[in-house]
């Protein structure tokens, strides 16, 4: 059973009055992550909105030891820390439960700039949770395209809409044969909480990616953050799944879409709510380009359904 | 602030208000109608700012940014966004 809202612990690791935009999906997600991780953890961040949101020195908006590292190195820096902690424990210089080493990195720092260091850390199966909060663009620098930006989306570097499909990063991580991979999003906090709690209990490399609809980059109204997250899931544009030791299972409500019990909502409504698809929807070839995006989603659903059948 | 050995002194300390008194960002103020509220805690779970008390359903206006997520998600319509004076 998924943990209900009332069962979530009281503990707050994200402190009120931080520097994030109102309605920020990244802080919304990090709050839930904090409830699952608790205070005994070390956080690593690469340049991103979540770094800008930490607030002004000497104040810090997150209640963990936080290390800001350079863009390409989330995976390798976290590896270094986790190894150092293990050695300190072996030598008796660290008693008690080891802190959870986790990264909190944007899609730019995961899909693109940090991919090599992440892939290497996964190949070594180093003990950490690598979180990617995915707002589908380089938001902190004014919304540029990333490998996570979906086809058709406006960004400052794709003024007429991105022409390429986003990559399936969580699946790429699964193919590293790591013990745990999961996807989540802010509209399903119990699901996110359970996944983080599970990841915390597993040793080795864990990858959790959280879809984080950002009103600024996606151009919707600020109070709609959670609505947009829900629509992403209902349209099948974002699938909720987890894989323990390589075995994929889908979570509600994505499970019903995958097993055919429920049809995914047509993507139009989801696109129409977001200003970043405006130009595409108003252009002369709108129908064709919407069909392309729907095609990407349908293909991904069909592919993941088949991929989940492979359990060897 | 606690005194620590210089070599281990962090640059920053966790504290509320690291981004200032963010309540001043607010254009609209969420107001809870306690007559309608059923204390389901949905507003609490989605508030990015952690300014809603989950038991009392009261809001810390010193830091509430007025994003309106709580009002949008409230299933009973107990939260209204009222214009700041
Ligand atoms: C090596 C390097 N290149 C570029 C930058 C500038 N920069 C800072 S934050 C950022 C955007 C990060 O995007 P993402 O990882 O998706 O996080 P988001 O801002 O979207 O939360 C960029 C490009 C930098 N700090 N270092
Ligand atoms: S730009 Fe988006 S992700 Fe960045 S702080 Fe603002 S709401 Fe959050
Ligand atoms: S979401 Fe609405 S009904 Fe539920 S606790 Fe908050 S104010 Fe009350
Ligand atoms: S308006 Fe936003 S910051 Fe203020 S209480 Fe509601 S959800 Fe929290
Ligand atoms: Mg990003």
XYZ file of C-alpha atoms and ligand atoms in Angstrom:
448
model
C 0.000 0.000 0.000
C 1.168 3.475 -0.847
C 1.849 5.661 2.174
C -1.041 8.095 2.660
C -0.634 11.824 3.229
C -1.550 11.518 6.903
C 1.060 8.786 7.416
C 3.933 10.962 6.159
C 6.334 11.978 8.934
C 6.394 15.512 10.347
C 10.087 16.143 9.758
C 10.915 19.071 7.461
C 14.353 19.156 5.817
C 13.429 21.995 3.454
C 13.163 25.155 5.509
C 10.534 27.860 4.992
C 11.664 31.088 3.396
C 14.133 29.618 0.916
C 14.990 31.271 -2.395
C 12.920 29.141 -4.807
C 10.100 30.612 -6.904
C 6.619 30.276 -5.445
C 5.078 26.956 -6.475
C 8.490 25.448 -7.227
C 8.207 21.736 -8.050
C 11.822 21.077 -7.056
C 11.360 22.237 -3.452
C 7.964 20.530 -3.359
C 9.650 17.229 -4.284
C 12.655 17.761 -2.025
C 10.347 18.234 0.972
C 8.928 14.744 0.440
C 12.401 13.312 -0.193
C 13.503 14.849 3.124
C 10.697 13.102 4.950
C 11.962 9.754 3.674
C 15.698 10.386 4.113
C 15.646 12.145 7.476
C 18.526 14.284 8.736
C 21.333 11.713 8.541
C 22.302 12.416 4.948
C 24.776 14.410 2.862
C 23.493 16.343 -0.139
C 25.441 17.162 -3.288
C 24.195 19.741 -5.781
C 25.389 20.916 -9.175
C 24.620 24.416 -10.518
C 20.827 24.630 -10.836
C 17.663 26.220 -9.509
C 17.991 24.177 -6.331
C 21.373 25.783 -5.651
C 19.984 29.256 -6.272
C 17.099 28.320 -3.938
C 19.425 27.535 -1.014
C 19.372 31.196 -0.056
C 22.054 33.668 0.815
C 25.273 32.820 2.654
C 25.618 32.398 5.608
C 22.075 31.042 5.614
C 21.053 27.739 4.082
C 17.517 26.642 3.219
C 18.123 22.880 3.404
C 18.740 21.096 6.670
C 21.592 18.852 5.506
C 25.313 19.286 4.989
C 25.206 20.533 1.371
C 28.098 20.449 -1.038
C 27.986 22.538 -4.203
C 30.160 20.933 -6.817
C 30.921 21.621 -10.451
C 28.446 20.701 -13.103
C 29.966 17.541 -14.548
C 30.835 15.809 -11.318
C 27.762 14.830 -9.279
C 28.422 11.120 -9.811
C 32.162 11.193 -9.140
C 31.949 13.587 -6.167
C 29.275 11.463 -4.528
C 31.441 8.374 -5.176
C 34.375 10.012 -3.400
C 32.280 10.896 -0.374
C 30.613 7.523 -0.096
C 33.980 5.724 -0.321
C 35.510 8.049 2.273
C 32.640 7.348 4.675
C 33.030 3.592 4.226
C 36.774 3.799 4.910
C 36.213 5.980 7.991
C 33.751 3.416 9.278
C 36.199 0.560 8.632
C 38.905 2.416 10.551
C 36.528 3.058 13.427
C 36.525 6.820 12.919
C 32.797 6.885 12.229
C 30.277 5.171 14.472
C 26.602 4.459 13.982
C 24.553 4.362 10.835
C 26.294 5.710 7.718
C 24.714 8.892 6.367
C 22.852 8.513 3.061
C 24.870 10.160 0.309
C 22.547 11.689 -2.248
C 22.752 14.028 -5.192
C 20.076 16.575 -6.104
C 20.691 17.441 -9.709
C 18.655 18.997 -12.521
C 18.023 17.365 -15.869
C 20.818 19.419 -17.431
C 23.246 18.073 -14.845
C 21.959 14.522 -15.328
C 20.999 13.929 -18.966
C 23.754 16.056 -20.492
C 26.609 17.555 -18.525
C 26.851 15.012 -15.692
C 26.050 11.896 -17.691
C 29.599 10.522 -17.898
C 30.306 10.774 -14.150
C 26.868 9.337 -13.345
C 27.320 6.437 -15.751
C 30.724 5.654 -14.244
C 29.392 5.766 -10.682
C 26.560 3.427 -11.731
C 28.976 1.030 -13.409
C 30.966 0.882 -10.138
C 27.675 0.441 -8.233
C 28.793 3.065 -5.698
C 26.528 3.480 -2.706
C 24.364 6.589 -3.225
C 20.946 7.799 -4.306
C 21.203 9.891 -7.444
C 18.147 12.144 -7.712
C 17.362 13.941 -10.923
C 14.616 16.542 -10.598
C 13.563 16.956 -14.155
C 12.022 20.291 -15.157
C 12.766 19.510 -18.793
C 15.145 22.446 -19.376
C 18.079 24.440 -18.012
C 15.736 26.602 -15.960
C 18.150 28.454 -13.725
C 19.869 30.155 -16.655
C 16.625 31.218 -18.312
C 15.283 28.000 -19.897
C 17.526 26.448 -22.514
C 16.935 23.087 -24.159
C 18.285 19.926 -22.534
C 18.228 16.237 -23.435
C 15.067 16.049 -21.316
C 13.158 18.751 -23.216
C 10.309 17.067 -25.093
C 9.766 17.415 -28.822
C 7.876 20.567 -29.786
C 8.773 22.547 -26.672
C 9.854 26.159 -26.928
C 13.032 27.095 -25.068
C 15.327 30.078 -25.677
C 17.569 27.783 -27.744
C 14.675 26.112 -29.598
C 12.601 29.173 -30.579
C 10.451 27.250 -33.056
C 10.075 24.179 -30.843
C 12.553 21.358 -30.225
C 12.751 19.024 -33.193
C 14.110 15.957 -31.379
C 12.617 13.482 -28.942
C 13.794 13.490 -25.292
C 15.796 10.511 -24.113
C 14.577 7.911 -21.641
C 17.145 8.543 -18.945
C 15.649 6.247 -16.298
C 15.750 3.361 -18.770
C 19.390 4.158 -19.590
C 20.141 3.915 -15.864
C 18.281 0.607 -15.656
C 20.549 -0.759 -18.390
C 23.531 -0.117 -16.089
C 22.225 -3.078 -14.054
C 21.959 -1.112 -10.822
C 19.834 -2.422 -7.936
C 17.114 0.246 -8.004
C 15.657 2.710 -10.503
C 12.422 4.660 -10.129
C 10.466 7.508 -11.675
C 8.128 9.764 -9.700
C 6.472 13.160 -9.833
C 5.156 15.748 -7.385
C 1.427 14.971 -7.765
C 1.976 11.535 -6.173
C 3.799 12.282 -2.903
C 3.099 8.916 -1.252
C 4.526 7.096 -4.259
C 7.631 9.313 -4.172
C 8.050 8.837 -0.427
C 7.862 5.046 -0.700
C 10.398 4.964 -3.513
C 12.900 7.075 -1.590
C 12.401 4.995 1.559
C 13.000 1.837 -0.465
C 16.105 3.290 -2.139
C 17.489 4.259 1.249
C 17.284 0.635 2.428
C 19.187 -0.748 -0.584
C 22.979 -0.560 -0.857
C 24.687 0.336 -4.130
C 23.596 2.780 -6.811
C 19.988 3.961 -6.817
C 18.570 6.340 -9.431
C 15.320 8.248 -8.865
C 14.009 10.733 -11.379
C 11.228 13.151 -10.445
C 9.267 15.034 -13.078
C 9.092 18.636 -11.852
C 6.701 20.832 -13.863
C 8.159 24.343 -13.668
C 5.653 27.131 -14.302
C 8.389 29.452 -15.515
C 9.905 27.177 -18.117
C 6.688 25.444 -19.155
C 4.688 28.663 -19.056
C 1.593 27.725 -17.100
C 0.001 29.461 -14.100
C 1.949 29.179 -10.853
C -0.840 27.524 -8.799
C -1.070 24.686 -11.365
C 2.223 22.898 -10.578
C 0.547 19.790 -9.183
C -2.206 19.794 -11.831
C 0.416 19.770 -14.561
C 2.240 16.888 -12.916
C -1.021 14.916 -12.758
C -1.802 15.670 -16.414
C 1.667 14.514 -17.453
C 0.953 11.130 -15.875
C -2.636 10.818 -17.100
C -1.590 11.566 -20.672
C 1.187 8.986 -20.478
C 3.793 11.683 -21.173
C 5.336 10.609 -17.869
C 5.234 6.984 -16.709
C 5.533 6.004 -13.057
C 7.592 2.837 -12.651
C 10.264 1.274 -10.512
C 12.717 -1.557 -11.026
C 14.261 -3.621 -8.277
C 17.167 -5.706 -9.533
C 16.131 -5.093 -13.112
C 12.494 -6.144 -12.771
C 10.178 -3.334 -13.870
C 6.802 -2.736 -12.276
C 4.451 0.137 -13.017
C 2.750 2.203 -10.351
C -0.727 3.681 -10.208
C -2.073 5.289 -12.353
C 0.499 4.476 -15.054
C -0.051 0.757 -14.442
C -3.615 1.019 -15.778
C -2.383 2.717 -18.949
C 0.294 0.072 -19.484
C -2.016 -2.903 -18.944
C -4.706 -1.366 -21.122
C -7.342 -0.998 -18.376
C -7.448 2.725 -18.969
C -6.633 4.819 -22.027
C -4.104 7.580 -21.659
C -5.717 11.010 -21.986
C -5.034 12.577 -25.409
C -1.951 14.756 -25.220
C -3.672 17.881 -26.652
C -5.131 19.040 -23.354
C -1.772 18.686 -21.606
C 0.008 20.619 -24.357
C -2.620 23.351 -24.503
C -2.134 24.222 -20.840
C 1.526 25.045 -21.465
C 2.738 28.209 -23.161
C 5.927 26.443 -24.268
C 3.864 24.586 -26.898
C 1.921 27.697 -27.967
C 3.737 28.412 -31.207
C 3.499 24.812 -32.241
C -0.236 24.671 -31.552
C -0.873 27.873 -33.503
C 1.363 27.045 -36.471
C 0.045 25.906 -39.884
C 1.403 22.375 -39.355
C -0.073 22.082 -35.836
C -1.985 18.845 -36.455
C 1.078 17.091 -37.795
C 3.311 18.229 -34.947
C 0.791 17.235 -32.271
C 0.561 13.834 -33.971
C 4.359 13.565 -33.748
C 4.279 14.232 -29.994
C 1.406 11.776 -29.528
C 3.476 9.298 -31.546
C 6.446 9.721 -29.185
C 4.215 9.024 -26.187
C 2.486 6.021 -27.750
C 5.809 4.528 -28.786
C 7.254 4.998 -25.308
C 4.228 3.324 -23.685
C 4.422 0.396 -26.103
C 8.173 0.079 -25.659
C 8.088 0.170 -21.839
C 5.244 -2.368 -21.809
C 7.425 -4.770 -23.803
C 10.614 -3.932 -21.917
C 8.929 -4.820 -18.637
C 8.312 -8.349 -19.968
C 12.058 -9.000 -20.036
C 12.998 -10.239 -16.589
C 16.259 -12.080 -17.198
C 26.021 30.370 16.183
C 27.772 27.328 17.671
C 31.573 27.492 17.777
C 33.349 24.832 15.724
C 36.961 24.016 14.962
C 38.044 26.325 12.188
C 39.025 23.520 9.811
C 35.477 22.130 9.855
C 33.541 25.385 9.929
C 30.829 25.337 7.287
C 30.184 28.354 5.103
C 26.452 28.367 5.824
C 23.997 27.233 8.495
C 20.538 25.766 7.986
C 17.973 28.337 9.014
C 14.504 29.539 8.082
C 14.382 32.652 5.944
C 17.547 31.856 3.956
C 15.891 33.678 1.062
C 14.679 36.510 3.319
C 11.154 37.109 4.594
C 9.626 35.594 1.493
C 6.099 36.543 2.587
C 6.852 39.935 1.047
C 6.793 38.282 -2.414
C 3.093 37.566 -2.023
C 0.507 39.299 -4.185
C -2.352 37.118 -2.994
C -2.827 35.666 0.466
C -4.270 32.181 1.041
C -7.006 32.310 3.673
C -8.408 29.092 5.164
C -12.110 28.905 5.940
C -12.119 26.686 9.025
C -15.869 26.071 8.664
C -15.316 24.210 5.389
C -11.857 22.682 5.952
C -11.918 18.939 6.694
C -8.241 18.774 7.733
C -7.332 16.362 4.957
C -3.772 17.814 4.893
C -3.646 17.944 1.087
C -2.634 21.619 1.181
C 0.079 20.744 3.706
C 1.629 18.024 1.580
C 1.858 20.143 -1.575
C 2.961 23.461 -0.041
C 6.504 23.856 -1.408
C 7.352 26.259 1.374
C 6.400 24.058 4.357
C 4.445 26.939 5.895
C 1.171 25.117 6.640
C 0.689 23.543 10.065
C -0.657 20.056 9.301
C -2.812 19.834 12.451
C -4.161 23.345 12.816
C -4.148 24.181 9.077
C -2.781 27.606 9.826
C -0.321 29.409 7.561
C 2.945 31.141 8.464
C 2.540 34.371 6.479
C 6.076 35.476 7.224
C 7.290 33.015 4.588
C 4.208 31.983 2.516
C 4.978 33.094 -1.057
C 1.327 33.138 -2.123
C 1.850 30.619 -4.918
C -1.751 29.411 -4.665
C -0.954 25.696 -5.005
C -2.773 25.011 -1.718
C -5.943 26.720 -2.958
C -5.859 24.869 -6.297
C -5.405 21.476 -4.640
C -7.846 21.911 -1.738
C -10.703 19.452 -2.477
C -13.307 21.381 -0.448
C -12.573 24.874 -1.730
C -11.724 26.011 1.799
C -8.802 28.200 0.728
C -9.404 31.484 -1.027
C -6.664 33.661 -2.471
C -7.342 37.191 -1.278
C -5.705 40.340 -2.543
C -2.885 41.641 -0.336
C -3.461 45.128 0.996
C 30.220 24.154 -16.408
C 29.066 25.103 -16.263
N 28.360 25.442 -17.362
C 27.303 26.263 -17.248
C 26.926 26.779 -16.036
C 25.736 27.727 -15.947
N 24.554 27.110 -15.359
C 24.239 27.266 -14.058
S 22.800 26.557 -13.619
C 22.530 26.039 -15.206
C 21.262 25.311 -15.561
C 21.136 23.953 -14.935
O 20.102 23.221 -15.515
P 19.557 21.957 -14.790
O 20.655 21.044 -14.395
O 18.498 21.342 -15.630
O 18.909 22.528 -13.446
P 17.704 23.622 -13.363
O 18.343 24.964 -13.400
O 16.787 23.375 -14.488
O 17.079 23.371 -12.040
C 23.592 26.432 -16.056
C 23.663 26.149 -17.485
C 27.715 26.421 -14.900
N 27.429 26.876 -13.686
N 28.772 25.586 -15.041
S 12.449 28.316 -12.422
Fe 11.143 26.536 -12.028
S 12.452 24.969 -11.101
Fe 13.533 26.944 -11.011
S 13.083 27.761 -8.948
Fe 11.541 28.608 -10.378
S 9.812 27.146 -10.314
Fe 11.596 26.135 -9.395
S -6.688 20.994 1.575
Fe -8.478 22.269 2.133
S -9.772 20.883 3.284
Fe -7.769 19.901 3.177
S -6.731 20.560 5.055
Fe -6.181 22.038 3.485
S -7.685 23.695 3.671
Fe -8.496 21.943 4.779
S 0.195 29.957 -1.123
Fe 1.862 28.534 -1.604
S 3.420 28.983 -0.045
Fe 1.507 29.884 0.706
S 0.591 28.301 1.965
Fe -0.290 28.052 -0.082
S 1.036 26.516 -1.055
Fe 2.150 27.303 0.735
Mg 16.410 21.555 -15.422
